[in-house]
Short mmCIF file of C-alpha atoms in Angstrom, two decimals:
data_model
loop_
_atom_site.label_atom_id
_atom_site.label_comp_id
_atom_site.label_asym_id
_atom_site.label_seq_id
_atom_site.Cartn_x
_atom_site.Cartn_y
_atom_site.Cartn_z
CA UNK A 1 -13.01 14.55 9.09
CA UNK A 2 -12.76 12.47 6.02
CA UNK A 3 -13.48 8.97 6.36
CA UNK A 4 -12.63 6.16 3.10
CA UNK A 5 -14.03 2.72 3.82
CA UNK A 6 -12.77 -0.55 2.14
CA UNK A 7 -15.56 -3.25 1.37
CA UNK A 8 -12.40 -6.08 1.40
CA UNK A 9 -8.34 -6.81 2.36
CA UNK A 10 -8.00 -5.69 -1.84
CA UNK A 11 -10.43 -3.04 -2.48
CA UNK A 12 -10.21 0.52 -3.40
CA UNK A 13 -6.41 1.01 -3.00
CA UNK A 14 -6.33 2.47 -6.37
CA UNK A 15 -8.48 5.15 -5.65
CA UNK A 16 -6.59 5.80 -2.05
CA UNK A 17 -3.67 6.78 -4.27
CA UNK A 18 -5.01 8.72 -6.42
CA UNK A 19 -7.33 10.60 -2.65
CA UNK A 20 -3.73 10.93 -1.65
CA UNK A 21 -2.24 12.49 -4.71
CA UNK A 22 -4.75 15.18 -5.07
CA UNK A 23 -4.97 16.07 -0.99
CA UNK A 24 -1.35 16.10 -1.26
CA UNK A 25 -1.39 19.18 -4.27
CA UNK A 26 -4.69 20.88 -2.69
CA UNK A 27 -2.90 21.08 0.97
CA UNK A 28 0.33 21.92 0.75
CA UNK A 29 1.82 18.02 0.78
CA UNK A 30 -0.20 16.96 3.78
CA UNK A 31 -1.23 13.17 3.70
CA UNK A 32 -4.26 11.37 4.86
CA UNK A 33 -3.63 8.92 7.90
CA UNK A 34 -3.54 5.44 6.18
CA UNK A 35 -4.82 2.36 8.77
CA UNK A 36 -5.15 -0.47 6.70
CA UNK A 37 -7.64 -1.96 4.48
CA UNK A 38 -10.69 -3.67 5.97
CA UNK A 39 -9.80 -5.34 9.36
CA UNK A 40 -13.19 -6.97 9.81
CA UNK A 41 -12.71 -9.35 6.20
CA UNK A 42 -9.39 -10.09 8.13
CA UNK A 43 -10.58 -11.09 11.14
CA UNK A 44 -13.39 -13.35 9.21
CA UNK A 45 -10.53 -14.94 7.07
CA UNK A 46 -8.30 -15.88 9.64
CA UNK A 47 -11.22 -17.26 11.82
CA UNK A 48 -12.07 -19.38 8.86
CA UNK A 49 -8.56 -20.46 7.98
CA UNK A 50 -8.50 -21.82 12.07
CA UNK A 51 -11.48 -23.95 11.55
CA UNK A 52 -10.50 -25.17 7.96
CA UNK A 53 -8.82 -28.58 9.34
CA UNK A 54 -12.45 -29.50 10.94
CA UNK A 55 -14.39 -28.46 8.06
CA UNK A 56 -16.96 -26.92 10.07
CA UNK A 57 -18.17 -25.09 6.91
CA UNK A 58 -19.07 -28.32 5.11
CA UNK A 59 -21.14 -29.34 8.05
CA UNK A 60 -23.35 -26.29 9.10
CA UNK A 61 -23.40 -25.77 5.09
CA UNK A 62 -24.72 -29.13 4.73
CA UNK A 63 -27.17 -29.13 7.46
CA UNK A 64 -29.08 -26.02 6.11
CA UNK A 65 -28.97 -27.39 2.43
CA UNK A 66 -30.42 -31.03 3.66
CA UNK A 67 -33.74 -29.91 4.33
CA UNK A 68 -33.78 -26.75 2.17
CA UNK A 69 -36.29 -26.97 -0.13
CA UNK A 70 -36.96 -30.66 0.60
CA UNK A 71 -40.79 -30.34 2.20
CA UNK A 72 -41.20 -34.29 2.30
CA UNK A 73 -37.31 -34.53 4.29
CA UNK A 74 -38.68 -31.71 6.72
CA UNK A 75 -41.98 -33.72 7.33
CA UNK A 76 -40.10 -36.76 7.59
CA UNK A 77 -38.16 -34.49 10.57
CA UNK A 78 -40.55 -33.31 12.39
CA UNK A 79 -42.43 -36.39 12.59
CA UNK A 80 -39.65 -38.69 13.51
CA UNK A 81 -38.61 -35.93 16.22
CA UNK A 82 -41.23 -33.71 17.22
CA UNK A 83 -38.95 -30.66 16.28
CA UNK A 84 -40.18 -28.24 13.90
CA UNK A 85 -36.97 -26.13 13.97
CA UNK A 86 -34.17 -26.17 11.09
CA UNK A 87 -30.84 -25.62 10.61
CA UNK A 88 -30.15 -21.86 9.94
CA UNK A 89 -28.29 -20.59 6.26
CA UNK A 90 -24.18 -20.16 6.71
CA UNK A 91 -22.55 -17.58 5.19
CA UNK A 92 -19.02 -18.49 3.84
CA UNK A 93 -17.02 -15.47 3.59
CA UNK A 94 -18.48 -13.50 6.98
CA UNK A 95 -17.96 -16.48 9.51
CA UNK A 96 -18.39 -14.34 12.31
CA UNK A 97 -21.36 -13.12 12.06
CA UNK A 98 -22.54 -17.42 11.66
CA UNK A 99 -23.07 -17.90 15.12
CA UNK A 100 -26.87 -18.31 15.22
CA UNK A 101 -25.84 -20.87 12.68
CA UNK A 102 -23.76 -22.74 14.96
CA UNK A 103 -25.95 -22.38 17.90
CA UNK A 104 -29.23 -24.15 16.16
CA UNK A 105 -27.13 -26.59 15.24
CA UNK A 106 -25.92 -27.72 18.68
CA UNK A 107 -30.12 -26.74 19.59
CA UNK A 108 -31.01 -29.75 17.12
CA UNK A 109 -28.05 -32.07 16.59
CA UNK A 110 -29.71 -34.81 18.85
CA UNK A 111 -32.31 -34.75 16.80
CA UNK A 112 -29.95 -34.92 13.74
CA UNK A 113 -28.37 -38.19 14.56
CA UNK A 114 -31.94 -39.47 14.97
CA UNK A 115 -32.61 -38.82 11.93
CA UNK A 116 -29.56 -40.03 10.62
CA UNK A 117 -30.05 -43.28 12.39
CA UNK A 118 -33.43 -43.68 10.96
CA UNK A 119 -32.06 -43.30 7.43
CA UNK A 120 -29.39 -46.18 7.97
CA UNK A 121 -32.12 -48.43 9.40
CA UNK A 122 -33.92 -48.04 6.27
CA UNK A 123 -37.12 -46.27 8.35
CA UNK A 124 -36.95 -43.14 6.85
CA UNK A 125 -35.77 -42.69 2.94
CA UNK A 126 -32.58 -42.19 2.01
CA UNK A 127 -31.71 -38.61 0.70
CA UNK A 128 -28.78 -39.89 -1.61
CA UNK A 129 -26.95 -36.36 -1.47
CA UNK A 130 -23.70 -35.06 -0.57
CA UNK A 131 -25.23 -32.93 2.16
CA UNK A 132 -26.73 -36.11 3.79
CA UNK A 133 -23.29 -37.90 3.47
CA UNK A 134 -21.92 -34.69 5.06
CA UNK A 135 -23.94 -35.10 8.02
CA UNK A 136 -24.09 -38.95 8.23
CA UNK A 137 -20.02 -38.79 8.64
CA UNK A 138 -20.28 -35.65 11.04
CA UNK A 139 -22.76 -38.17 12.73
CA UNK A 140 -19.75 -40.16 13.25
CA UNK A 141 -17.63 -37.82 14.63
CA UNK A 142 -17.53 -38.48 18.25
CA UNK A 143 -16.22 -35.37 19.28
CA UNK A 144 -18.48 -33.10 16.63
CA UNK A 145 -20.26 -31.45 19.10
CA UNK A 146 -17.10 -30.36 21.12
CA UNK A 147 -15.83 -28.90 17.99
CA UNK A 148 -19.22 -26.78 17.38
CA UNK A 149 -19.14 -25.73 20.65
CA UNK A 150 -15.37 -24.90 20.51
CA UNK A 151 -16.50 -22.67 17.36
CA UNK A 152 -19.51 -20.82 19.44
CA UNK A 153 -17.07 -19.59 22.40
CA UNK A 154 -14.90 -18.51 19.43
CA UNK A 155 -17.36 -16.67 17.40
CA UNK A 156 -18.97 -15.42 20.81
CA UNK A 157 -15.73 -13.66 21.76
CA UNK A 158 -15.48 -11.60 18.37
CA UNK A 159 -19.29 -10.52 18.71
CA UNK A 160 -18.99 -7.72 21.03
CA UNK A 161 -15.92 -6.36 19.02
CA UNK A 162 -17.72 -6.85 15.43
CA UNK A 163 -21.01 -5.15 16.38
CA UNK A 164 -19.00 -2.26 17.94
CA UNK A 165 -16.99 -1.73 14.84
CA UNK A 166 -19.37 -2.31 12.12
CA UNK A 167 -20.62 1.47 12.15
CA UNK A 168 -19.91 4.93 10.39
CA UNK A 169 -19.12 6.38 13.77
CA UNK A 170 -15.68 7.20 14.37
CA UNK A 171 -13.75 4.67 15.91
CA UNK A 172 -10.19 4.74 15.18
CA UNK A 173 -9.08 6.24 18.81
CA UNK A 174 -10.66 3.15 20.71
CA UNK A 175 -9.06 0.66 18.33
CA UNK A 176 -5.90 0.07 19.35
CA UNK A 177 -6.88 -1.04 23.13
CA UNK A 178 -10.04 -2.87 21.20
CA UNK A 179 -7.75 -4.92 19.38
CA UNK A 180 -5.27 -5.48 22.18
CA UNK A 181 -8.32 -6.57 24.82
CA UNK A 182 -8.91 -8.96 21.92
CA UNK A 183 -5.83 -10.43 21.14
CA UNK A 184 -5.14 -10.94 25.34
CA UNK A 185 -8.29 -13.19 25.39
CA UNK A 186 -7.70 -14.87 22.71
CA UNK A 187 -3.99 -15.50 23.71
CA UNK A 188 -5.11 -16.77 27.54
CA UNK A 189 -6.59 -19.45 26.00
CA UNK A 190 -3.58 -21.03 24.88
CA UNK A 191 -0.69 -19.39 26.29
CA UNK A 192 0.65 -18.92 30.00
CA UNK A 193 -0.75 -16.01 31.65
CA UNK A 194 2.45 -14.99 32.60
CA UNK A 195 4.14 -14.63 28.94
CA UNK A 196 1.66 -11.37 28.57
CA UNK A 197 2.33 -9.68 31.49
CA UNK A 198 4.41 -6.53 31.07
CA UNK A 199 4.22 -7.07 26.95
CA UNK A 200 3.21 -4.52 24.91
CA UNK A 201 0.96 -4.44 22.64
CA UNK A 202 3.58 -3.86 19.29
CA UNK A 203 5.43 -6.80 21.00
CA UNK A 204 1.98 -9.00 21.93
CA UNK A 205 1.39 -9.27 18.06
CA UNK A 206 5.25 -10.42 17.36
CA UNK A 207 5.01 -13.21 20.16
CA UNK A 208 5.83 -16.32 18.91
CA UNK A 209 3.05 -19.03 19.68
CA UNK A 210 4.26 -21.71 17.68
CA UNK A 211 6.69 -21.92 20.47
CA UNK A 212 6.05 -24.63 23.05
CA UNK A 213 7.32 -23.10 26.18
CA UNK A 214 4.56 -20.43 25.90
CA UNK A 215 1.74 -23.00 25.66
CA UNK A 216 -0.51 -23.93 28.70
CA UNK A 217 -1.05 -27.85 29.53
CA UNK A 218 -3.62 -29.41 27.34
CA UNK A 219 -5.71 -29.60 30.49
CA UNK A 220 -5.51 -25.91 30.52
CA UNK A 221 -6.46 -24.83 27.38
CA UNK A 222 -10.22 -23.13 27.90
CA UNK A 223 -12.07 -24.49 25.48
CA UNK A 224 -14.87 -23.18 26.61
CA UNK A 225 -17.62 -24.41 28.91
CA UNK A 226 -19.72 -26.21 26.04
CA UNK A 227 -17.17 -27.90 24.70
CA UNK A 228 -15.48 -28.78 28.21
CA UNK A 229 -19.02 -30.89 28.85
CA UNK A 230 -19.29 -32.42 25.39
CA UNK A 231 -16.06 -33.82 25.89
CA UNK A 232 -16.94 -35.03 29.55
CA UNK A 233 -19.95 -36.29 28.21
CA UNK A 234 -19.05 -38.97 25.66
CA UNK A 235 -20.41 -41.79 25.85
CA UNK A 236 -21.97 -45.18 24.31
CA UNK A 237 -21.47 -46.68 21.15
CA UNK A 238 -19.86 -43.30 19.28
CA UNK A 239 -17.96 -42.12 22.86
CA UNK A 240 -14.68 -40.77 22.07
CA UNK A 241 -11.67 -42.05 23.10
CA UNK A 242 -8.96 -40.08 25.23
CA UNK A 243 -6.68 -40.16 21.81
CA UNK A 244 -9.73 -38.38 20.33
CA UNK A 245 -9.88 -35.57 23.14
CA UNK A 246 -6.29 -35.24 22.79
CA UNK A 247 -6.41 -34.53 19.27
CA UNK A 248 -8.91 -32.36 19.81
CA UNK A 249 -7.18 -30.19 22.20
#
């Protein structure tokens, strides 16, 4: 069994043409099975390009570089809040694999907006960085948590199928049903149950979800249990409105 892995959507198609030339004179015209190029960079990219509206990058990107290298802004944290844990590193072209990212995040975003507030009050100094205007705008964001939360469930239901995949073990036969398990829970999220039943897979990838008669109520859309209660739990000053859970859903 010959096996020719692509590190990227772009890489090393050169060089399958020229595999595929030379197996082709060596064995009588046979041809290598062709699958694609790297499905994993895919899946990251299209992830990403989901999330791009909320600029969840910026944020979790910001909260790691705000008290990077910044030993008096992570004394200043700890004291203010008692919490001696920091926001974790996010990597910007594997998003998948940035869910411990996302979960410290949610772990310490209370203390976050303390922080924040303690900054505007003029208690704590001002960092005077883009990273801290980041966060002090995220701050703002009534519905932020819901939307890092809504990014967890994601990321949680690609984990199983990235850390099954990511392995020099031969794969390909289990693939196809992989994918198509996949695509189904992703789908029921958003679309009536009853629009996949009997569909096959070839046809499940051709369905057409920008169309509204597939889509579940807004009330129906899992969202996922985290962000469900963030959004039930607004409240106070920053509480979203029902416009804002709208737009969020």
């Amino acid at each position: 069994m010959l096996s020719l892995s692509m590190d990227g959507p772009s890489v090393n198609w050169r060089f399958v043409e020229l595999l595929q030339e030379e197996h082709r004179e060596q064995c009588g015209g046979a041809q290598l099975q062709i699958i694609g190029s790297c499905g994993l960079h895919t899946m990251h990219n299209s992830f990403k390009n989901g999330f791009t509206v909320w600029q969840v990058e910026k944020v979790l990107k910001a909260l790691h570089y705000l008290f990077h290298y910044a030993p008096a802004r992570r004394e200043d944290f700890v004291l203010l809040t008692k919490c001696d844990r920091f926001p974790l590193p996010f990597c910007g072209h594997r998003w998948l694999e940035n869910l411990p990212a996302v979960e410290r995040a949610i772990e310490i975003w209370p203390y976050i907006v303390s922080y924040v507030d303690q900054v505007k009050a003029k208690k704590l100094p001002n960092p005077r960085s883009s990273s801290y205007d980041t966060i002090a705008e995220a701050r703002m964001d009534p519905i932020i948590l819901a939307k890092l939360h809504f990014f967890m469930s994601i990321s949680r239901t690609f984990q199983p199928f990235l850390t099954k995949y990511q392995t020099d073990a031969p794969m390909i036969p289990f693939l196809g049903r992989d994918l198509e398990d996949l695509i189904r829970s992703l789908l029921r999220r958003v679309i009536k149950r009853d629009v996949q039943v009997g569909v096959s897979p070839v046809n499940l990838v051709k369905l057409d979800v920008t169309d509204q008669k597939f889509w579940v109520s807004p009330k129906q859309v899992d969202i996922g249990l985290g962000a469900t209660a963030a959004l039930k739990g607004m409240s106070g000053s920053q509480g979203g409105s029902e416009r804002d859970v709208l737009q969020f859903m």
